[in-house]
Amino acid sequence: MKHIDGSVKIDSLFFKEIPEILNGVHIKGDFDVSFNVLKSLNNSPVKVDGAFKCMYNRNLKSLLGAPKEVGNIIVHNCSLRDLNGFPKIKKANGHVDVSGNRLTSLVGLPTIVVGKLSIYNNPGLKTLAGCPELVRGDFEALWLPITNCIGGPKYISGDLYLHDTEINSLEGFPKEVTGNVYLGNTPLGSILFPKNDGQTSKAHALYDEIRKICKIHGDIYKTIEDIEENPEVEMDEPDYEPDDEGGYRRV
């Protein structure tokens, strides 16, 4: 097998197809073919030890023909309809990013992602079925029309981003999240973060219910911007209360 010791960068060159010279090659660095006009991944290298970067190929509807193995894969903002042809992820910290596509299914993802998993902004994706059970990094599932977490990861070694979704149920919610959970701009978030102080008892009840279902090492917020760097400055404000970890959380 032919191999290239370094990386190959052929982005932003208006390629309609990958040059045939790369067909079957083993690239030991990264392979970047982003910002082109690819319609297929024919002639791809067979293996990429580093990152396979193929973002912003707006005409690309399928991963068929992609490398068989990659270190991580970044194919956001293409026009993928499904994940047929998804490569094996071999890197210890392999990032998987399929955000900003037209996916209606996540079938084809690996059973474990040892790194960040980004699936956000797929407007036709109404279910998390097909997700790995374990994500050893952040799980970014924001900006989706999902109403529950059925089929999603059970264990997340990072933050869980569910804000700006239609989440209205705790069905399928993870068992453990080692970081924070973000639920702003959702039906659940409207209960957790009420505008009316008279609804705080419902917020507390839902907060406790989530904590019983999921072992959260961090806390629950609207979005990442909701975390105050110096919360002690506002401890006297009515929208904060003590949490179980000796700190404060927004209610």
PDB file of C-alpha atoms in Angstrom:
ATOM      1  CA  MET A   1       0.000   0.000   0.000  1.00  0.00           C
ATOM      2  CA  LYS A   2       1.306   3.449  -0.875  1.00  0.00           C
ATOM      3  CA  HIS A   3       1.561   5.863   2.033  1.00  0.00           C
ATOM      4  CA  ILE A   4       2.192   9.537   2.728  1.00  0.00           C
ATOM      5  CA  ASP A   5       4.055  10.260   5.957  1.00  0.00           C
ATOM      6  CA  GLY A   6       2.605  13.708   6.503  1.00  0.00           C
ATOM      7  CA  SER A   7      -0.733  15.447   5.916  1.00  0.00           C
ATOM      8  CA  VAL A   8      -2.513  16.210   2.662  1.00  0.00           C
ATOM      9  CA  LYS A   9      -4.360  19.528   2.393  1.00  0.00           C
ATOM     10  CA  ILE A  10      -6.376  20.126  -0.777  1.00  0.00           C
ATOM     11  CA  ASP A  11      -9.128  22.348   0.614  1.00  0.00           C
ATOM     12  CA  SER A  12     -10.693  25.361  -1.146  1.00  0.00           C
ATOM     13  CA  LEU A  13      -9.605  24.295  -4.643  1.00  0.00           C
ATOM     14  CA  PHE A  14     -13.074  23.793  -6.187  1.00  0.00           C
ATOM     15  CA  PHE A  15     -12.453  20.072  -6.680  1.00  0.00           C
ATOM     16  CA  LYS A  16     -15.490  18.204  -7.970  1.00  0.00           C
ATOM     17  CA  GLU A  17     -13.797  14.908  -7.142  1.00  0.00           C
ATOM     18  CA  ILE A  18     -10.814  13.714  -5.140  1.00  0.00           C
ATOM     19  CA  PRO A  19      -7.738  13.315  -7.345  1.00  0.00           C
ATOM     20  CA  GLU A  20      -7.316   9.712  -8.490  1.00  0.00           C
ATOM     21  CA  ILE A  21      -3.693   9.677  -7.324  1.00  0.00           C
ATOM     22  CA  LEU A  22      -4.959   9.441  -3.715  1.00  0.00           C
ATOM     23  CA  ASN A  23      -7.078   6.367  -4.331  1.00  0.00           C
ATOM     24  CA  GLY A  24      -6.123   3.614  -1.861  1.00  0.00           C
ATOM     25  CA  VAL A  25      -3.300   5.623  -0.247  1.00  0.00           C
ATOM     26  CA  HIS A  26      -2.544   5.481   3.505  1.00  0.00           C
ATOM     27  CA  ILE A  27      -2.122   9.039   4.862  1.00  0.00           C
ATOM     28  CA  LYS A  28      -0.313   9.102   8.197  1.00  0.00           C
ATOM     29  CA  GLY A  29      -1.324  12.666   8.990  1.00  0.00           C
ATOM     30  CA  ASP A  30      -4.526  14.616   8.305  1.00  0.00           C
ATOM     31  CA  PHE A  31      -6.490  14.673   5.055  1.00  0.00           C
ATOM     32  CA  ASP A  32      -8.321  17.957   4.434  1.00  0.00           C
ATOM     33  CA  VAL A  33     -10.623  18.213   1.427  1.00  0.00           C
ATOM     34  CA  SER A  34     -12.950  20.870   2.881  1.00  0.00           C
ATOM     35  CA  PHE A  35     -14.526  23.829   1.050  1.00  0.00           C
ATOM     36  CA  ASN A  36     -14.674  22.094  -2.324  1.00  0.00           C
ATOM     37  CA  VAL A  37     -17.633  21.081  -4.488  1.00  0.00           C
ATOM     38  CA  LEU A  38     -17.381  17.313  -4.112  1.00  0.00           C
ATOM     39  CA  LYS A  39     -20.355  15.214  -5.149  1.00  0.00           C
ATOM     40  CA  SER A  40     -18.812  11.935  -3.959  1.00  0.00           C
ATOM     41  CA  LEU A  41     -15.851  10.603  -1.984  1.00  0.00           C
ATOM     42  CA  ASN A  42     -14.589   8.358  -4.767  1.00  0.00           C
ATOM     43  CA  ASN A  43     -10.773   8.128  -4.917  1.00  0.00           C
ATOM     44  CA  SER A  44     -10.447   8.709  -1.166  1.00  0.00           C
ATOM     45  CA  PRO A  45      -7.372   7.378   0.626  1.00  0.00           C
ATOM     46  CA  VAL A  46      -8.089   4.034   2.255  1.00  0.00           C
ATOM     47  CA  LYS A  47      -6.794   5.097   5.676  1.00  0.00           C
ATOM     48  CA  VAL A  48      -6.178   8.431   7.421  1.00  0.00           C
ATOM     49  CA  ASP A  49      -4.357   8.259  10.761  1.00  0.00           C
ATOM     50  CA  GLY A  50      -5.214  11.847  11.657  1.00  0.00           C
ATOM     51  CA  ALA A  51      -8.314  13.881  10.948  1.00  0.00           C
ATOM     52  CA  PHE A  52     -10.481  13.379   7.864  1.00  0.00           C
ATOM     53  CA  LYS A  53     -11.809  16.901   7.252  1.00  0.00           C
ATOM     54  CA  CYS A  54     -14.508  17.221   4.637  1.00  0.00           C
ATOM     55  CA  MET A  55     -16.659  20.117   5.836  1.00  0.00           C
ATOM     56  CA  TYR A  56     -18.516  22.580   3.606  1.00  0.00           C
ATOM     57  CA  ASN A  57     -18.909  20.346   0.579  1.00  0.00           C
ATOM     58  CA  ARG A  58     -22.504  21.397  -0.023  1.00  0.00           C
ATOM     59  CA  ASN A  59     -23.148  18.888  -2.817  1.00  0.00           C
ATOM     60  CA  LEU A  60     -21.988  15.844  -0.841  1.00  0.00           C
ATOM     61  CA  LYS A  61     -24.966  13.642   0.047  1.00  0.00           C
ATOM     62  CA  SER A  62     -23.232  10.397   1.057  1.00  0.00           C
ATOM     63  CA  LEU A  63     -20.115   9.068   2.801  1.00  0.00           C
ATOM     64  CA  LEU A  64     -19.899   6.085   0.455  1.00  0.00           C
ATOM     65  CA  GLY A  65     -16.332   5.926  -0.817  1.00  0.00           C
ATOM     66  CA  ALA A  66     -14.894   7.535   2.328  1.00  0.00           C
ATOM     67  CA  PRO A  67     -11.691   6.168   3.905  1.00  0.00           C
ATOM     68  CA  LYS A  68     -12.197   2.849   5.696  1.00  0.00           C
ATOM     69  CA  GLU A  69     -10.388   4.052   8.831  1.00  0.00           C
ATOM     70  CA  VAL A  70      -9.760   7.557  10.183  1.00  0.00           C
ATOM     71  CA  GLY A  71      -8.443   9.092  13.375  1.00  0.00           C
ATOM     72  CA  ASN A  72     -11.412  11.422  13.590  1.00  0.00           C
ATOM     73  CA  ILE A  73     -13.961  12.762  11.142  1.00  0.00           C
ATOM     74  CA  ILE A  74     -15.334  16.261  10.589  1.00  0.00           C
ATOM     75  CA  VAL A  75     -18.013  16.443   7.897  1.00  0.00           C
ATOM     76  CA  HIS A  76     -20.184  19.283   9.092  1.00  0.00           C
ATOM     77  CA  ASN A  77     -22.136  21.520   6.747  1.00  0.00           C
ATOM     78  CA  CYS A  78     -22.423  19.146   3.818  1.00  0.00           C
ATOM     79  CA  SER A  79     -25.730  17.660   2.614  1.00  0.00           C
ATOM     80  CA  LEU A  80     -25.493  14.151   4.075  1.00  0.00           C
ATOM     81  CA  ARG A  81     -28.782  12.235   4.088  1.00  0.00           C
ATOM     82  CA  ASP A  82     -27.504   9.205   6.024  1.00  0.00           C
ATOM     83  CA  LEU A  83     -24.302   7.740   7.464  1.00  0.00           C
ATOM     84  CA  ASN A  84     -23.839   4.803   5.112  1.00  0.00           C
ATOM     85  CA  GLY A  85     -20.134   4.339   4.504  1.00  0.00           C
ATOM     86  CA  PHE A  86     -19.136   5.803   7.878  1.00  0.00           C
ATOM     87  CA  PRO A  87     -15.473   4.902   8.564  1.00  0.00           C
ATOM     88  CA  LYS A  88     -13.989   3.175  11.604  1.00  0.00           C
ATOM     89  CA  ILE A  89     -12.644   5.638  14.164  1.00  0.00           C
ATOM     90  CA  LYS A  90      -9.194   4.528  15.310  1.00  0.00           C
ATOM     91  CA  LYS A  91      -7.795   7.487  17.229  1.00  0.00           C
ATOM     92  CA  ALA A  92      -7.828   7.476  21.040  1.00  0.00           C
ATOM     93  CA  ASN A  93      -9.446  10.928  21.116  1.00  0.00           C
ATOM     94  CA  GLY A  94     -11.395  10.719  17.879  1.00  0.00           C
ATOM     95  CA  HIS A  95     -13.774  13.632  17.365  1.00  0.00           C
ATOM     96  CA  VAL A  96     -16.911  12.840  15.332  1.00  0.00           C
ATOM     97  CA  ASP A  97     -18.693  15.848  13.816  1.00  0.00           C
ATOM     98  CA  VAL A  98     -21.685  15.285  11.522  1.00  0.00           C
ATOM     99  CA  SER A  99     -23.438  18.545  12.389  1.00  0.00           C
ATOM    100  CA  GLY A 100     -25.123  20.870   9.921  1.00  0.00           C
ATOM    101  CA  ASN A 101     -26.283  18.193   7.492  1.00  0.00           C
ATOM    102  CA  ARG A 102     -29.671  16.788   6.398  1.00  0.00           C
ATOM    103  CA  LEU A 103     -29.537  13.590   8.419  1.00  0.00           C
ATOM    104  CA  THR A 104     -32.723  11.803   9.399  1.00  0.00           C
ATOM    105  CA  SER A 105     -30.925   8.874  11.072  1.00  0.00           C
ATOM    106  CA  LEU A 106     -27.718   8.342  13.057  1.00  0.00           C
ATOM    107  CA  VAL A 107     -27.452   4.659  12.199  1.00  0.00           C
ATOM    108  CA  GLY A 108     -23.843   4.039  11.210  1.00  0.00           C
ATOM    109  CA  LEU A 109     -22.157   5.860  14.078  1.00  0.00           C
ATOM    110  CA  PRO A 110     -19.614   3.804  16.049  1.00  0.00           C
ATOM    111  CA  THR A 111     -20.745   2.068  19.260  1.00  0.00           C
ATOM    112  CA  ILE A 112     -18.247   4.125  21.291  1.00  0.00           C
ATOM    113  CA  VAL A 113     -16.915   7.614  20.543  1.00  0.00           C
ATOM    114  CA  VAL A 114     -13.679   8.365  22.381  1.00  0.00           C
ATOM    115  CA  GLY A 115     -13.934  12.125  21.966  1.00  0.00           C
ATOM    116  CA  LYS A 116     -16.529  14.798  21.246  1.00  0.00           C
ATOM    117  CA  LEU A 117     -19.673  13.818  19.302  1.00  0.00           C
ATOM    118  CA  SER A 118     -21.383  16.673  17.427  1.00  0.00           C
ATOM    119  CA  ILE A 119     -24.731  16.018  15.732  1.00  0.00           C
ATOM    120  CA  TYR A 120     -26.347  19.442  16.120  1.00  0.00           C
ATOM    121  CA  ASN A 121     -28.267  21.396  13.498  1.00  0.00           C
ATOM    122  CA  ASN A 122     -29.722  18.497  11.518  1.00  0.00           C
ATOM    123  CA  PRO A 123     -33.305  19.785  11.121  1.00  0.00           C
ATOM    124  CA  GLY A 124     -34.666  16.425   9.920  1.00  0.00           C
ATOM    125  CA  LEU A 125     -33.237  14.435  12.844  1.00  0.00           C
ATOM    126  CA  LYS A 126     -36.107  13.610  15.220  1.00  0.00           C
ATOM    127  CA  THR A 127     -34.504  10.745  17.141  1.00  0.00           C
ATOM    128  CA  LEU A 128     -31.154   9.917  18.733  1.00  0.00           C
ATOM    129  CA  ALA A 129     -31.424   6.245  17.728  1.00  0.00           C
ATOM    130  CA  GLY A 130     -28.084   5.045  16.394  1.00  0.00           C
ATOM    131  CA  CYS A 131     -25.981   7.008  18.890  1.00  0.00           C
ATOM    132  CA  PRO A 132     -23.149   5.267  20.734  1.00  0.00           C
ATOM    133  CA  GLU A 133     -23.893   4.208  24.309  1.00  0.00           C
ATOM    134  CA  LEU A 134     -20.676   5.829  25.525  1.00  0.00           C
ATOM    135  CA  VAL A 135     -19.280   9.239  24.515  1.00  0.00           C
ATOM    136  CA  ARG A 136     -15.937  10.059  26.116  1.00  0.00           C
ATOM    137  CA  GLY A 137     -16.234  13.757  25.483  1.00  0.00           C
ATOM    138  CA  ASP A 138     -18.941  16.388  25.005  1.00  0.00           C
ATOM    139  CA  PHE A 139     -22.201  15.402  23.323  1.00  0.00           C
ATOM    140  CA  GLU A 140     -23.560  18.285  21.242  1.00  0.00           C
ATOM    141  CA  ALA A 141     -27.202  17.612  20.346  1.00  0.00           C
ATOM    142  CA  LEU A 142     -28.521  21.176  20.332  1.00  0.00           C
ATOM    143  CA  TRP A 143     -30.690  22.720  17.590  1.00  0.00           C
ATOM    144  CA  LEU A 144     -32.573  19.494  16.862  1.00  0.00           C
ATOM    145  CA  PRO A 145     -36.344  18.716  16.735  1.00  0.00           C
ATOM    146  CA  ILE A 146     -35.926  15.814  19.208  1.00  0.00           C
ATOM    147  CA  THR A 147     -38.478  15.502  22.048  1.00  0.00           C
ATOM    148  CA  ASN A 148     -36.609  12.950  24.198  1.00  0.00           C
ATOM    149  CA  CYS A 149     -33.245  11.198  24.537  1.00  0.00           C
ATOM    150  CA  ILE A 150     -34.344   7.685  23.578  1.00  0.00           C
ATOM    151  CA  GLY A 151     -31.498   6.027  21.688  1.00  0.00           C
ATOM    152  CA  GLY A 152     -28.947   8.551  22.948  1.00  0.00           C
ATOM    153  CA  PRO A 153     -25.767   7.903  24.929  1.00  0.00           C
ATOM    154  CA  LYS A 154     -26.071   6.477  28.449  1.00  0.00           C
ATOM    155  CA  TYR A 155     -22.686   7.714  29.637  1.00  0.00           C
ATOM    156  CA  ILE A 156     -21.127  11.051  28.655  1.00  0.00           C
ATOM    157  CA  SER A 157     -17.632  11.998  29.849  1.00  0.00           C
ATOM    158  CA  GLY A 158     -18.113  15.690  29.241  1.00  0.00           C
ATOM    159  CA  ASP A 159     -20.930  18.203  28.829  1.00  0.00           C
ATOM    160  CA  LEU A 160     -24.387  17.422  27.445  1.00  0.00           C
ATOM    161  CA  TYR A 161     -25.789  20.110  25.135  1.00  0.00           C
ATOM    162  CA  LEU A 162     -29.548  19.764  24.637  1.00  0.00           C
ATOM    163  CA  HIS A 163     -30.545  23.429  24.543  1.00  0.00           C
ATOM    164  CA  ASP A 164     -32.697  24.778  21.695  1.00  0.00           C
ATOM    165  CA  THR A 165     -34.424  21.426  21.141  1.00  0.00           C
ATOM    166  CA  GLU A 166     -37.989  20.209  21.690  1.00  0.00           C
ATOM    167  CA  ILE A 167     -37.055  18.063  24.704  1.00  0.00           C
ATOM    168  CA  ASN A 168     -40.227  17.659  26.777  1.00  0.00           C
ATOM    169  CA  SER A 169     -39.574  14.283  28.415  1.00  0.00           C
ATOM    170  CA  LEU A 170     -36.874  12.564  30.458  1.00  0.00           C
ATOM    171  CA  GLU A 171     -37.288   9.327  28.515  1.00  0.00           C
ATOM    172  CA  GLY A 172     -33.895   7.949  27.534  1.00  0.00           C
ATOM    173  CA  PHE A 173     -32.011  10.549  29.574  1.00  0.00           C
ATOM    174  CA  PRO A 174     -28.371   9.556  30.228  1.00  0.00           C
ATOM    175  CA  LYS A 175     -27.399   7.698  33.396  1.00  0.00           C
ATOM    176  CA  GLU A 176     -24.266   9.758  33.953  1.00  0.00           C
ATOM    177  CA  VAL A 177     -22.793  13.058  32.711  1.00  0.00           C
ATOM    178  CA  THR A 178     -19.409  14.059  34.108  1.00  0.00           C
ATOM    179  CA  GLY A 179     -19.809  17.700  33.074  1.00  0.00           C
ATOM    180  CA  ASN A 180     -22.776  20.064  32.872  1.00  0.00           C
ATOM    181  CA  VAL A 181     -26.190  19.673  31.239  1.00  0.00           C
ATOM    182  CA  TYR A 182     -27.626  22.525  29.140  1.00  0.00           C
ATOM    183  CA  LEU A 183     -31.408  22.630  28.712  1.00  0.00           C
ATOM    184  CA  GLY A 184     -32.268  26.235  27.886  1.00  0.00           C
ATOM    185  CA  ASN A 185     -34.914  27.117  25.282  1.00  0.00           C
ATOM    186  CA  THR A 186     -36.653  23.748  25.609  1.00  0.00           C
ATOM    187  CA  PRO A 187     -40.003  22.674  27.106  1.00  0.00           C
ATOM    188  CA  LEU A 188     -38.096  21.183  30.052  1.00  0.00           C
ATOM    189  CA  GLY A 189     -36.054  24.354  30.337  1.00  0.00           C
ATOM    190  CA  SER A 190     -39.194  26.466  30.609  1.00  0.00           C
ATOM    191  CA  ILE A 191     -39.982  24.521  33.794  1.00  0.00           C
ATOM    192  CA  LEU A 192     -36.425  24.504  35.142  1.00  0.00           C
ATOM    193  CA  PHE A 193     -35.866  28.220  34.573  1.00  0.00           C
ATOM    194  CA  PRO A 194     -39.275  29.857  35.161  1.00  0.00           C
ATOM    195  CA  LYS A 195     -39.871  33.550  34.657  1.00  0.00           C
ATOM    196  CA  ASN A 196     -42.564  33.477  37.334  1.00  0.00           C
ATOM    197  CA  ASP A 197     -41.290  32.985  40.902  1.00  0.00           C
ATOM    198  CA  GLY A 198     -44.523  31.163  41.699  1.00  0.00           C
ATOM    199  CA  GLN A 199     -43.364  28.268  39.537  1.00  0.00           C
ATOM    200  CA  THR A 200     -40.122  27.588  41.401  1.00  0.00           C
ATOM    201  CA  SER A 201     -41.579  24.556  43.218  1.00  0.00           C
ATOM    202  CA  LYS A 202     -42.066  22.848  39.823  1.00  0.00           C
ATOM    203  CA  ALA A 203     -38.523  23.791  38.872  1.00  0.00           C
ATOM    204  CA  HIS A 204     -37.118  22.267  42.061  1.00  0.00           C
ATOM    205  CA  ALA A 205     -39.150  19.088  41.572  1.00  0.00           C
ATOM    206  CA  LEU A 206     -37.951  18.621  37.991  1.00  0.00           C
ATOM    207  CA  TYR A 207     -34.362  19.434  38.959  1.00  0.00           C
ATOM    208  CA  ASP A 208     -34.473  16.737  41.660  1.00  0.00           C
ATOM    209  CA  GLU A 209     -36.059  14.253  39.248  1.00  0.00           C
ATOM    210  CA  ILE A 210     -33.294  14.772  36.692  1.00  0.00           C
ATOM    211  CA  ARG A 211     -30.687  14.325  39.420  1.00  0.00           C
ATOM    212  CA  LYS A 212     -32.264  11.024  40.448  1.00  0.00           C
ATOM    213  CA  ILE A 213     -32.216   9.715  36.879  1.00  0.00           C
ATOM    214  CA  CYS A 214     -28.786  11.027  35.904  1.00  0.00           C
ATOM    215  CA  LYS A 215     -25.618  11.343  37.965  1.00  0.00           C
ATOM    216  CA  ILE A 216     -24.495  14.835  36.940  1.00  0.00           C
ATOM    217  CA  HIS A 217     -21.043  15.808  38.184  1.00  0.00           C
ATOM    218  CA  GLY A 218     -21.543  19.420  37.164  1.00  0.00           C
ATOM    219  CA  ASP A 219     -24.915  21.178  37.162  1.00  0.00           C
ATOM    220  CA  ILE A 220     -27.867  22.115  34.959  1.00  0.00           C
ATOM    221  CA  TYR A 221     -27.854  25.420  33.061  1.00  0.00           C
ATOM    222  CA  LYS A 222     -29.642  27.122  30.192  1.00  0.00           C
ATOM    223  CA  THR A 223     -26.608  27.484  27.900  1.00  0.00           C
ATOM    224  CA  ILE A 224     -22.884  27.729  28.452  1.00  0.00           C
ATOM    225  CA  GLU A 225     -23.219  31.525  28.575  1.00  0.00           C
ATOM    226  CA  ASP A 226     -25.439  31.050  31.634  1.00  0.00           C
ATOM    227  CA  ILE A 227     -22.486  30.018  33.824  1.00  0.00           C
ATOM    228  CA  GLU A 228     -21.212  32.934  35.877  1.00  0.00           C
ATOM    229  CA  GLU A 229     -17.453  33.121  36.306  1.00  0.00           C
ATOM    230  CA  ASN A 230     -17.927  34.760  39.694  1.00  0.00           C
ATOM    231  CA  PRO A 231     -21.313  33.605  41.025  1.00  0.00           C
ATOM    232  CA  GLU A 232     -20.480  34.822  44.533  1.00  0.00           C
ATOM    233  CA  VAL A 233     -21.010  38.382  43.300  1.00  0.00           C
ATOM    234  CA  GLU A 234     -24.702  37.604  42.754  1.00  0.00           C
ATOM    235  CA  MET A 235     -25.387  35.197  45.622  1.00  0.00           C
ATOM    236  CA  ASP A 236     -27.968  37.520  47.090  1.00  0.00           C
ATOM    237  CA  GLU A 237     -29.967  37.625  43.860  1.00  0.00           C
ATOM    238  CA  PRO A 238     -33.259  35.662  43.916  1.00  0.00           C
ATOM    239  CA  ASP A 239     -32.374  33.612  40.821  1.00  0.00           C
ATOM    240  CA  TYR A 240     -29.631  31.654  42.614  1.00  0.00           C
ATOM    241  CA  GLU A 241     -29.831  28.978  45.286  1.00  0.00           C
ATOM    242  CA  PRO A 242     -27.307  26.650  46.984  1.00  0.00           C
ATOM    243  CA  ASP A 243     -26.636  23.343  45.250  1.00  0.00           C
ATOM    244  CA  ASP A 244     -25.592  19.997  46.722  1.00  0.00           C
ATOM    245  CA  GLU A 245     -21.944  20.510  45.802  1.00  0.00           C
ATOM    246  CA  GLY A 246     -21.360  23.567  47.990  1.00  0.00           C
ATOM    247  CA  GLY A 247     -21.848  26.054  45.157  1.00  0.00           C
ATOM    248  CA  TYR A 248     -24.771  27.881  43.616  1.00  0.00           C
ATOM    249  CA  ARG A 249     -27.027  27.216  40.657  1.00  0.00           C
ATOM    250  CA  ARG A 250     -29.375  29.410  38.645  1.00  0.00           C
ATOM    251  CA  VAL A 251     -33.104  28.625  39.104  1.00  0.00           C
TER     252      VAL A 251
END
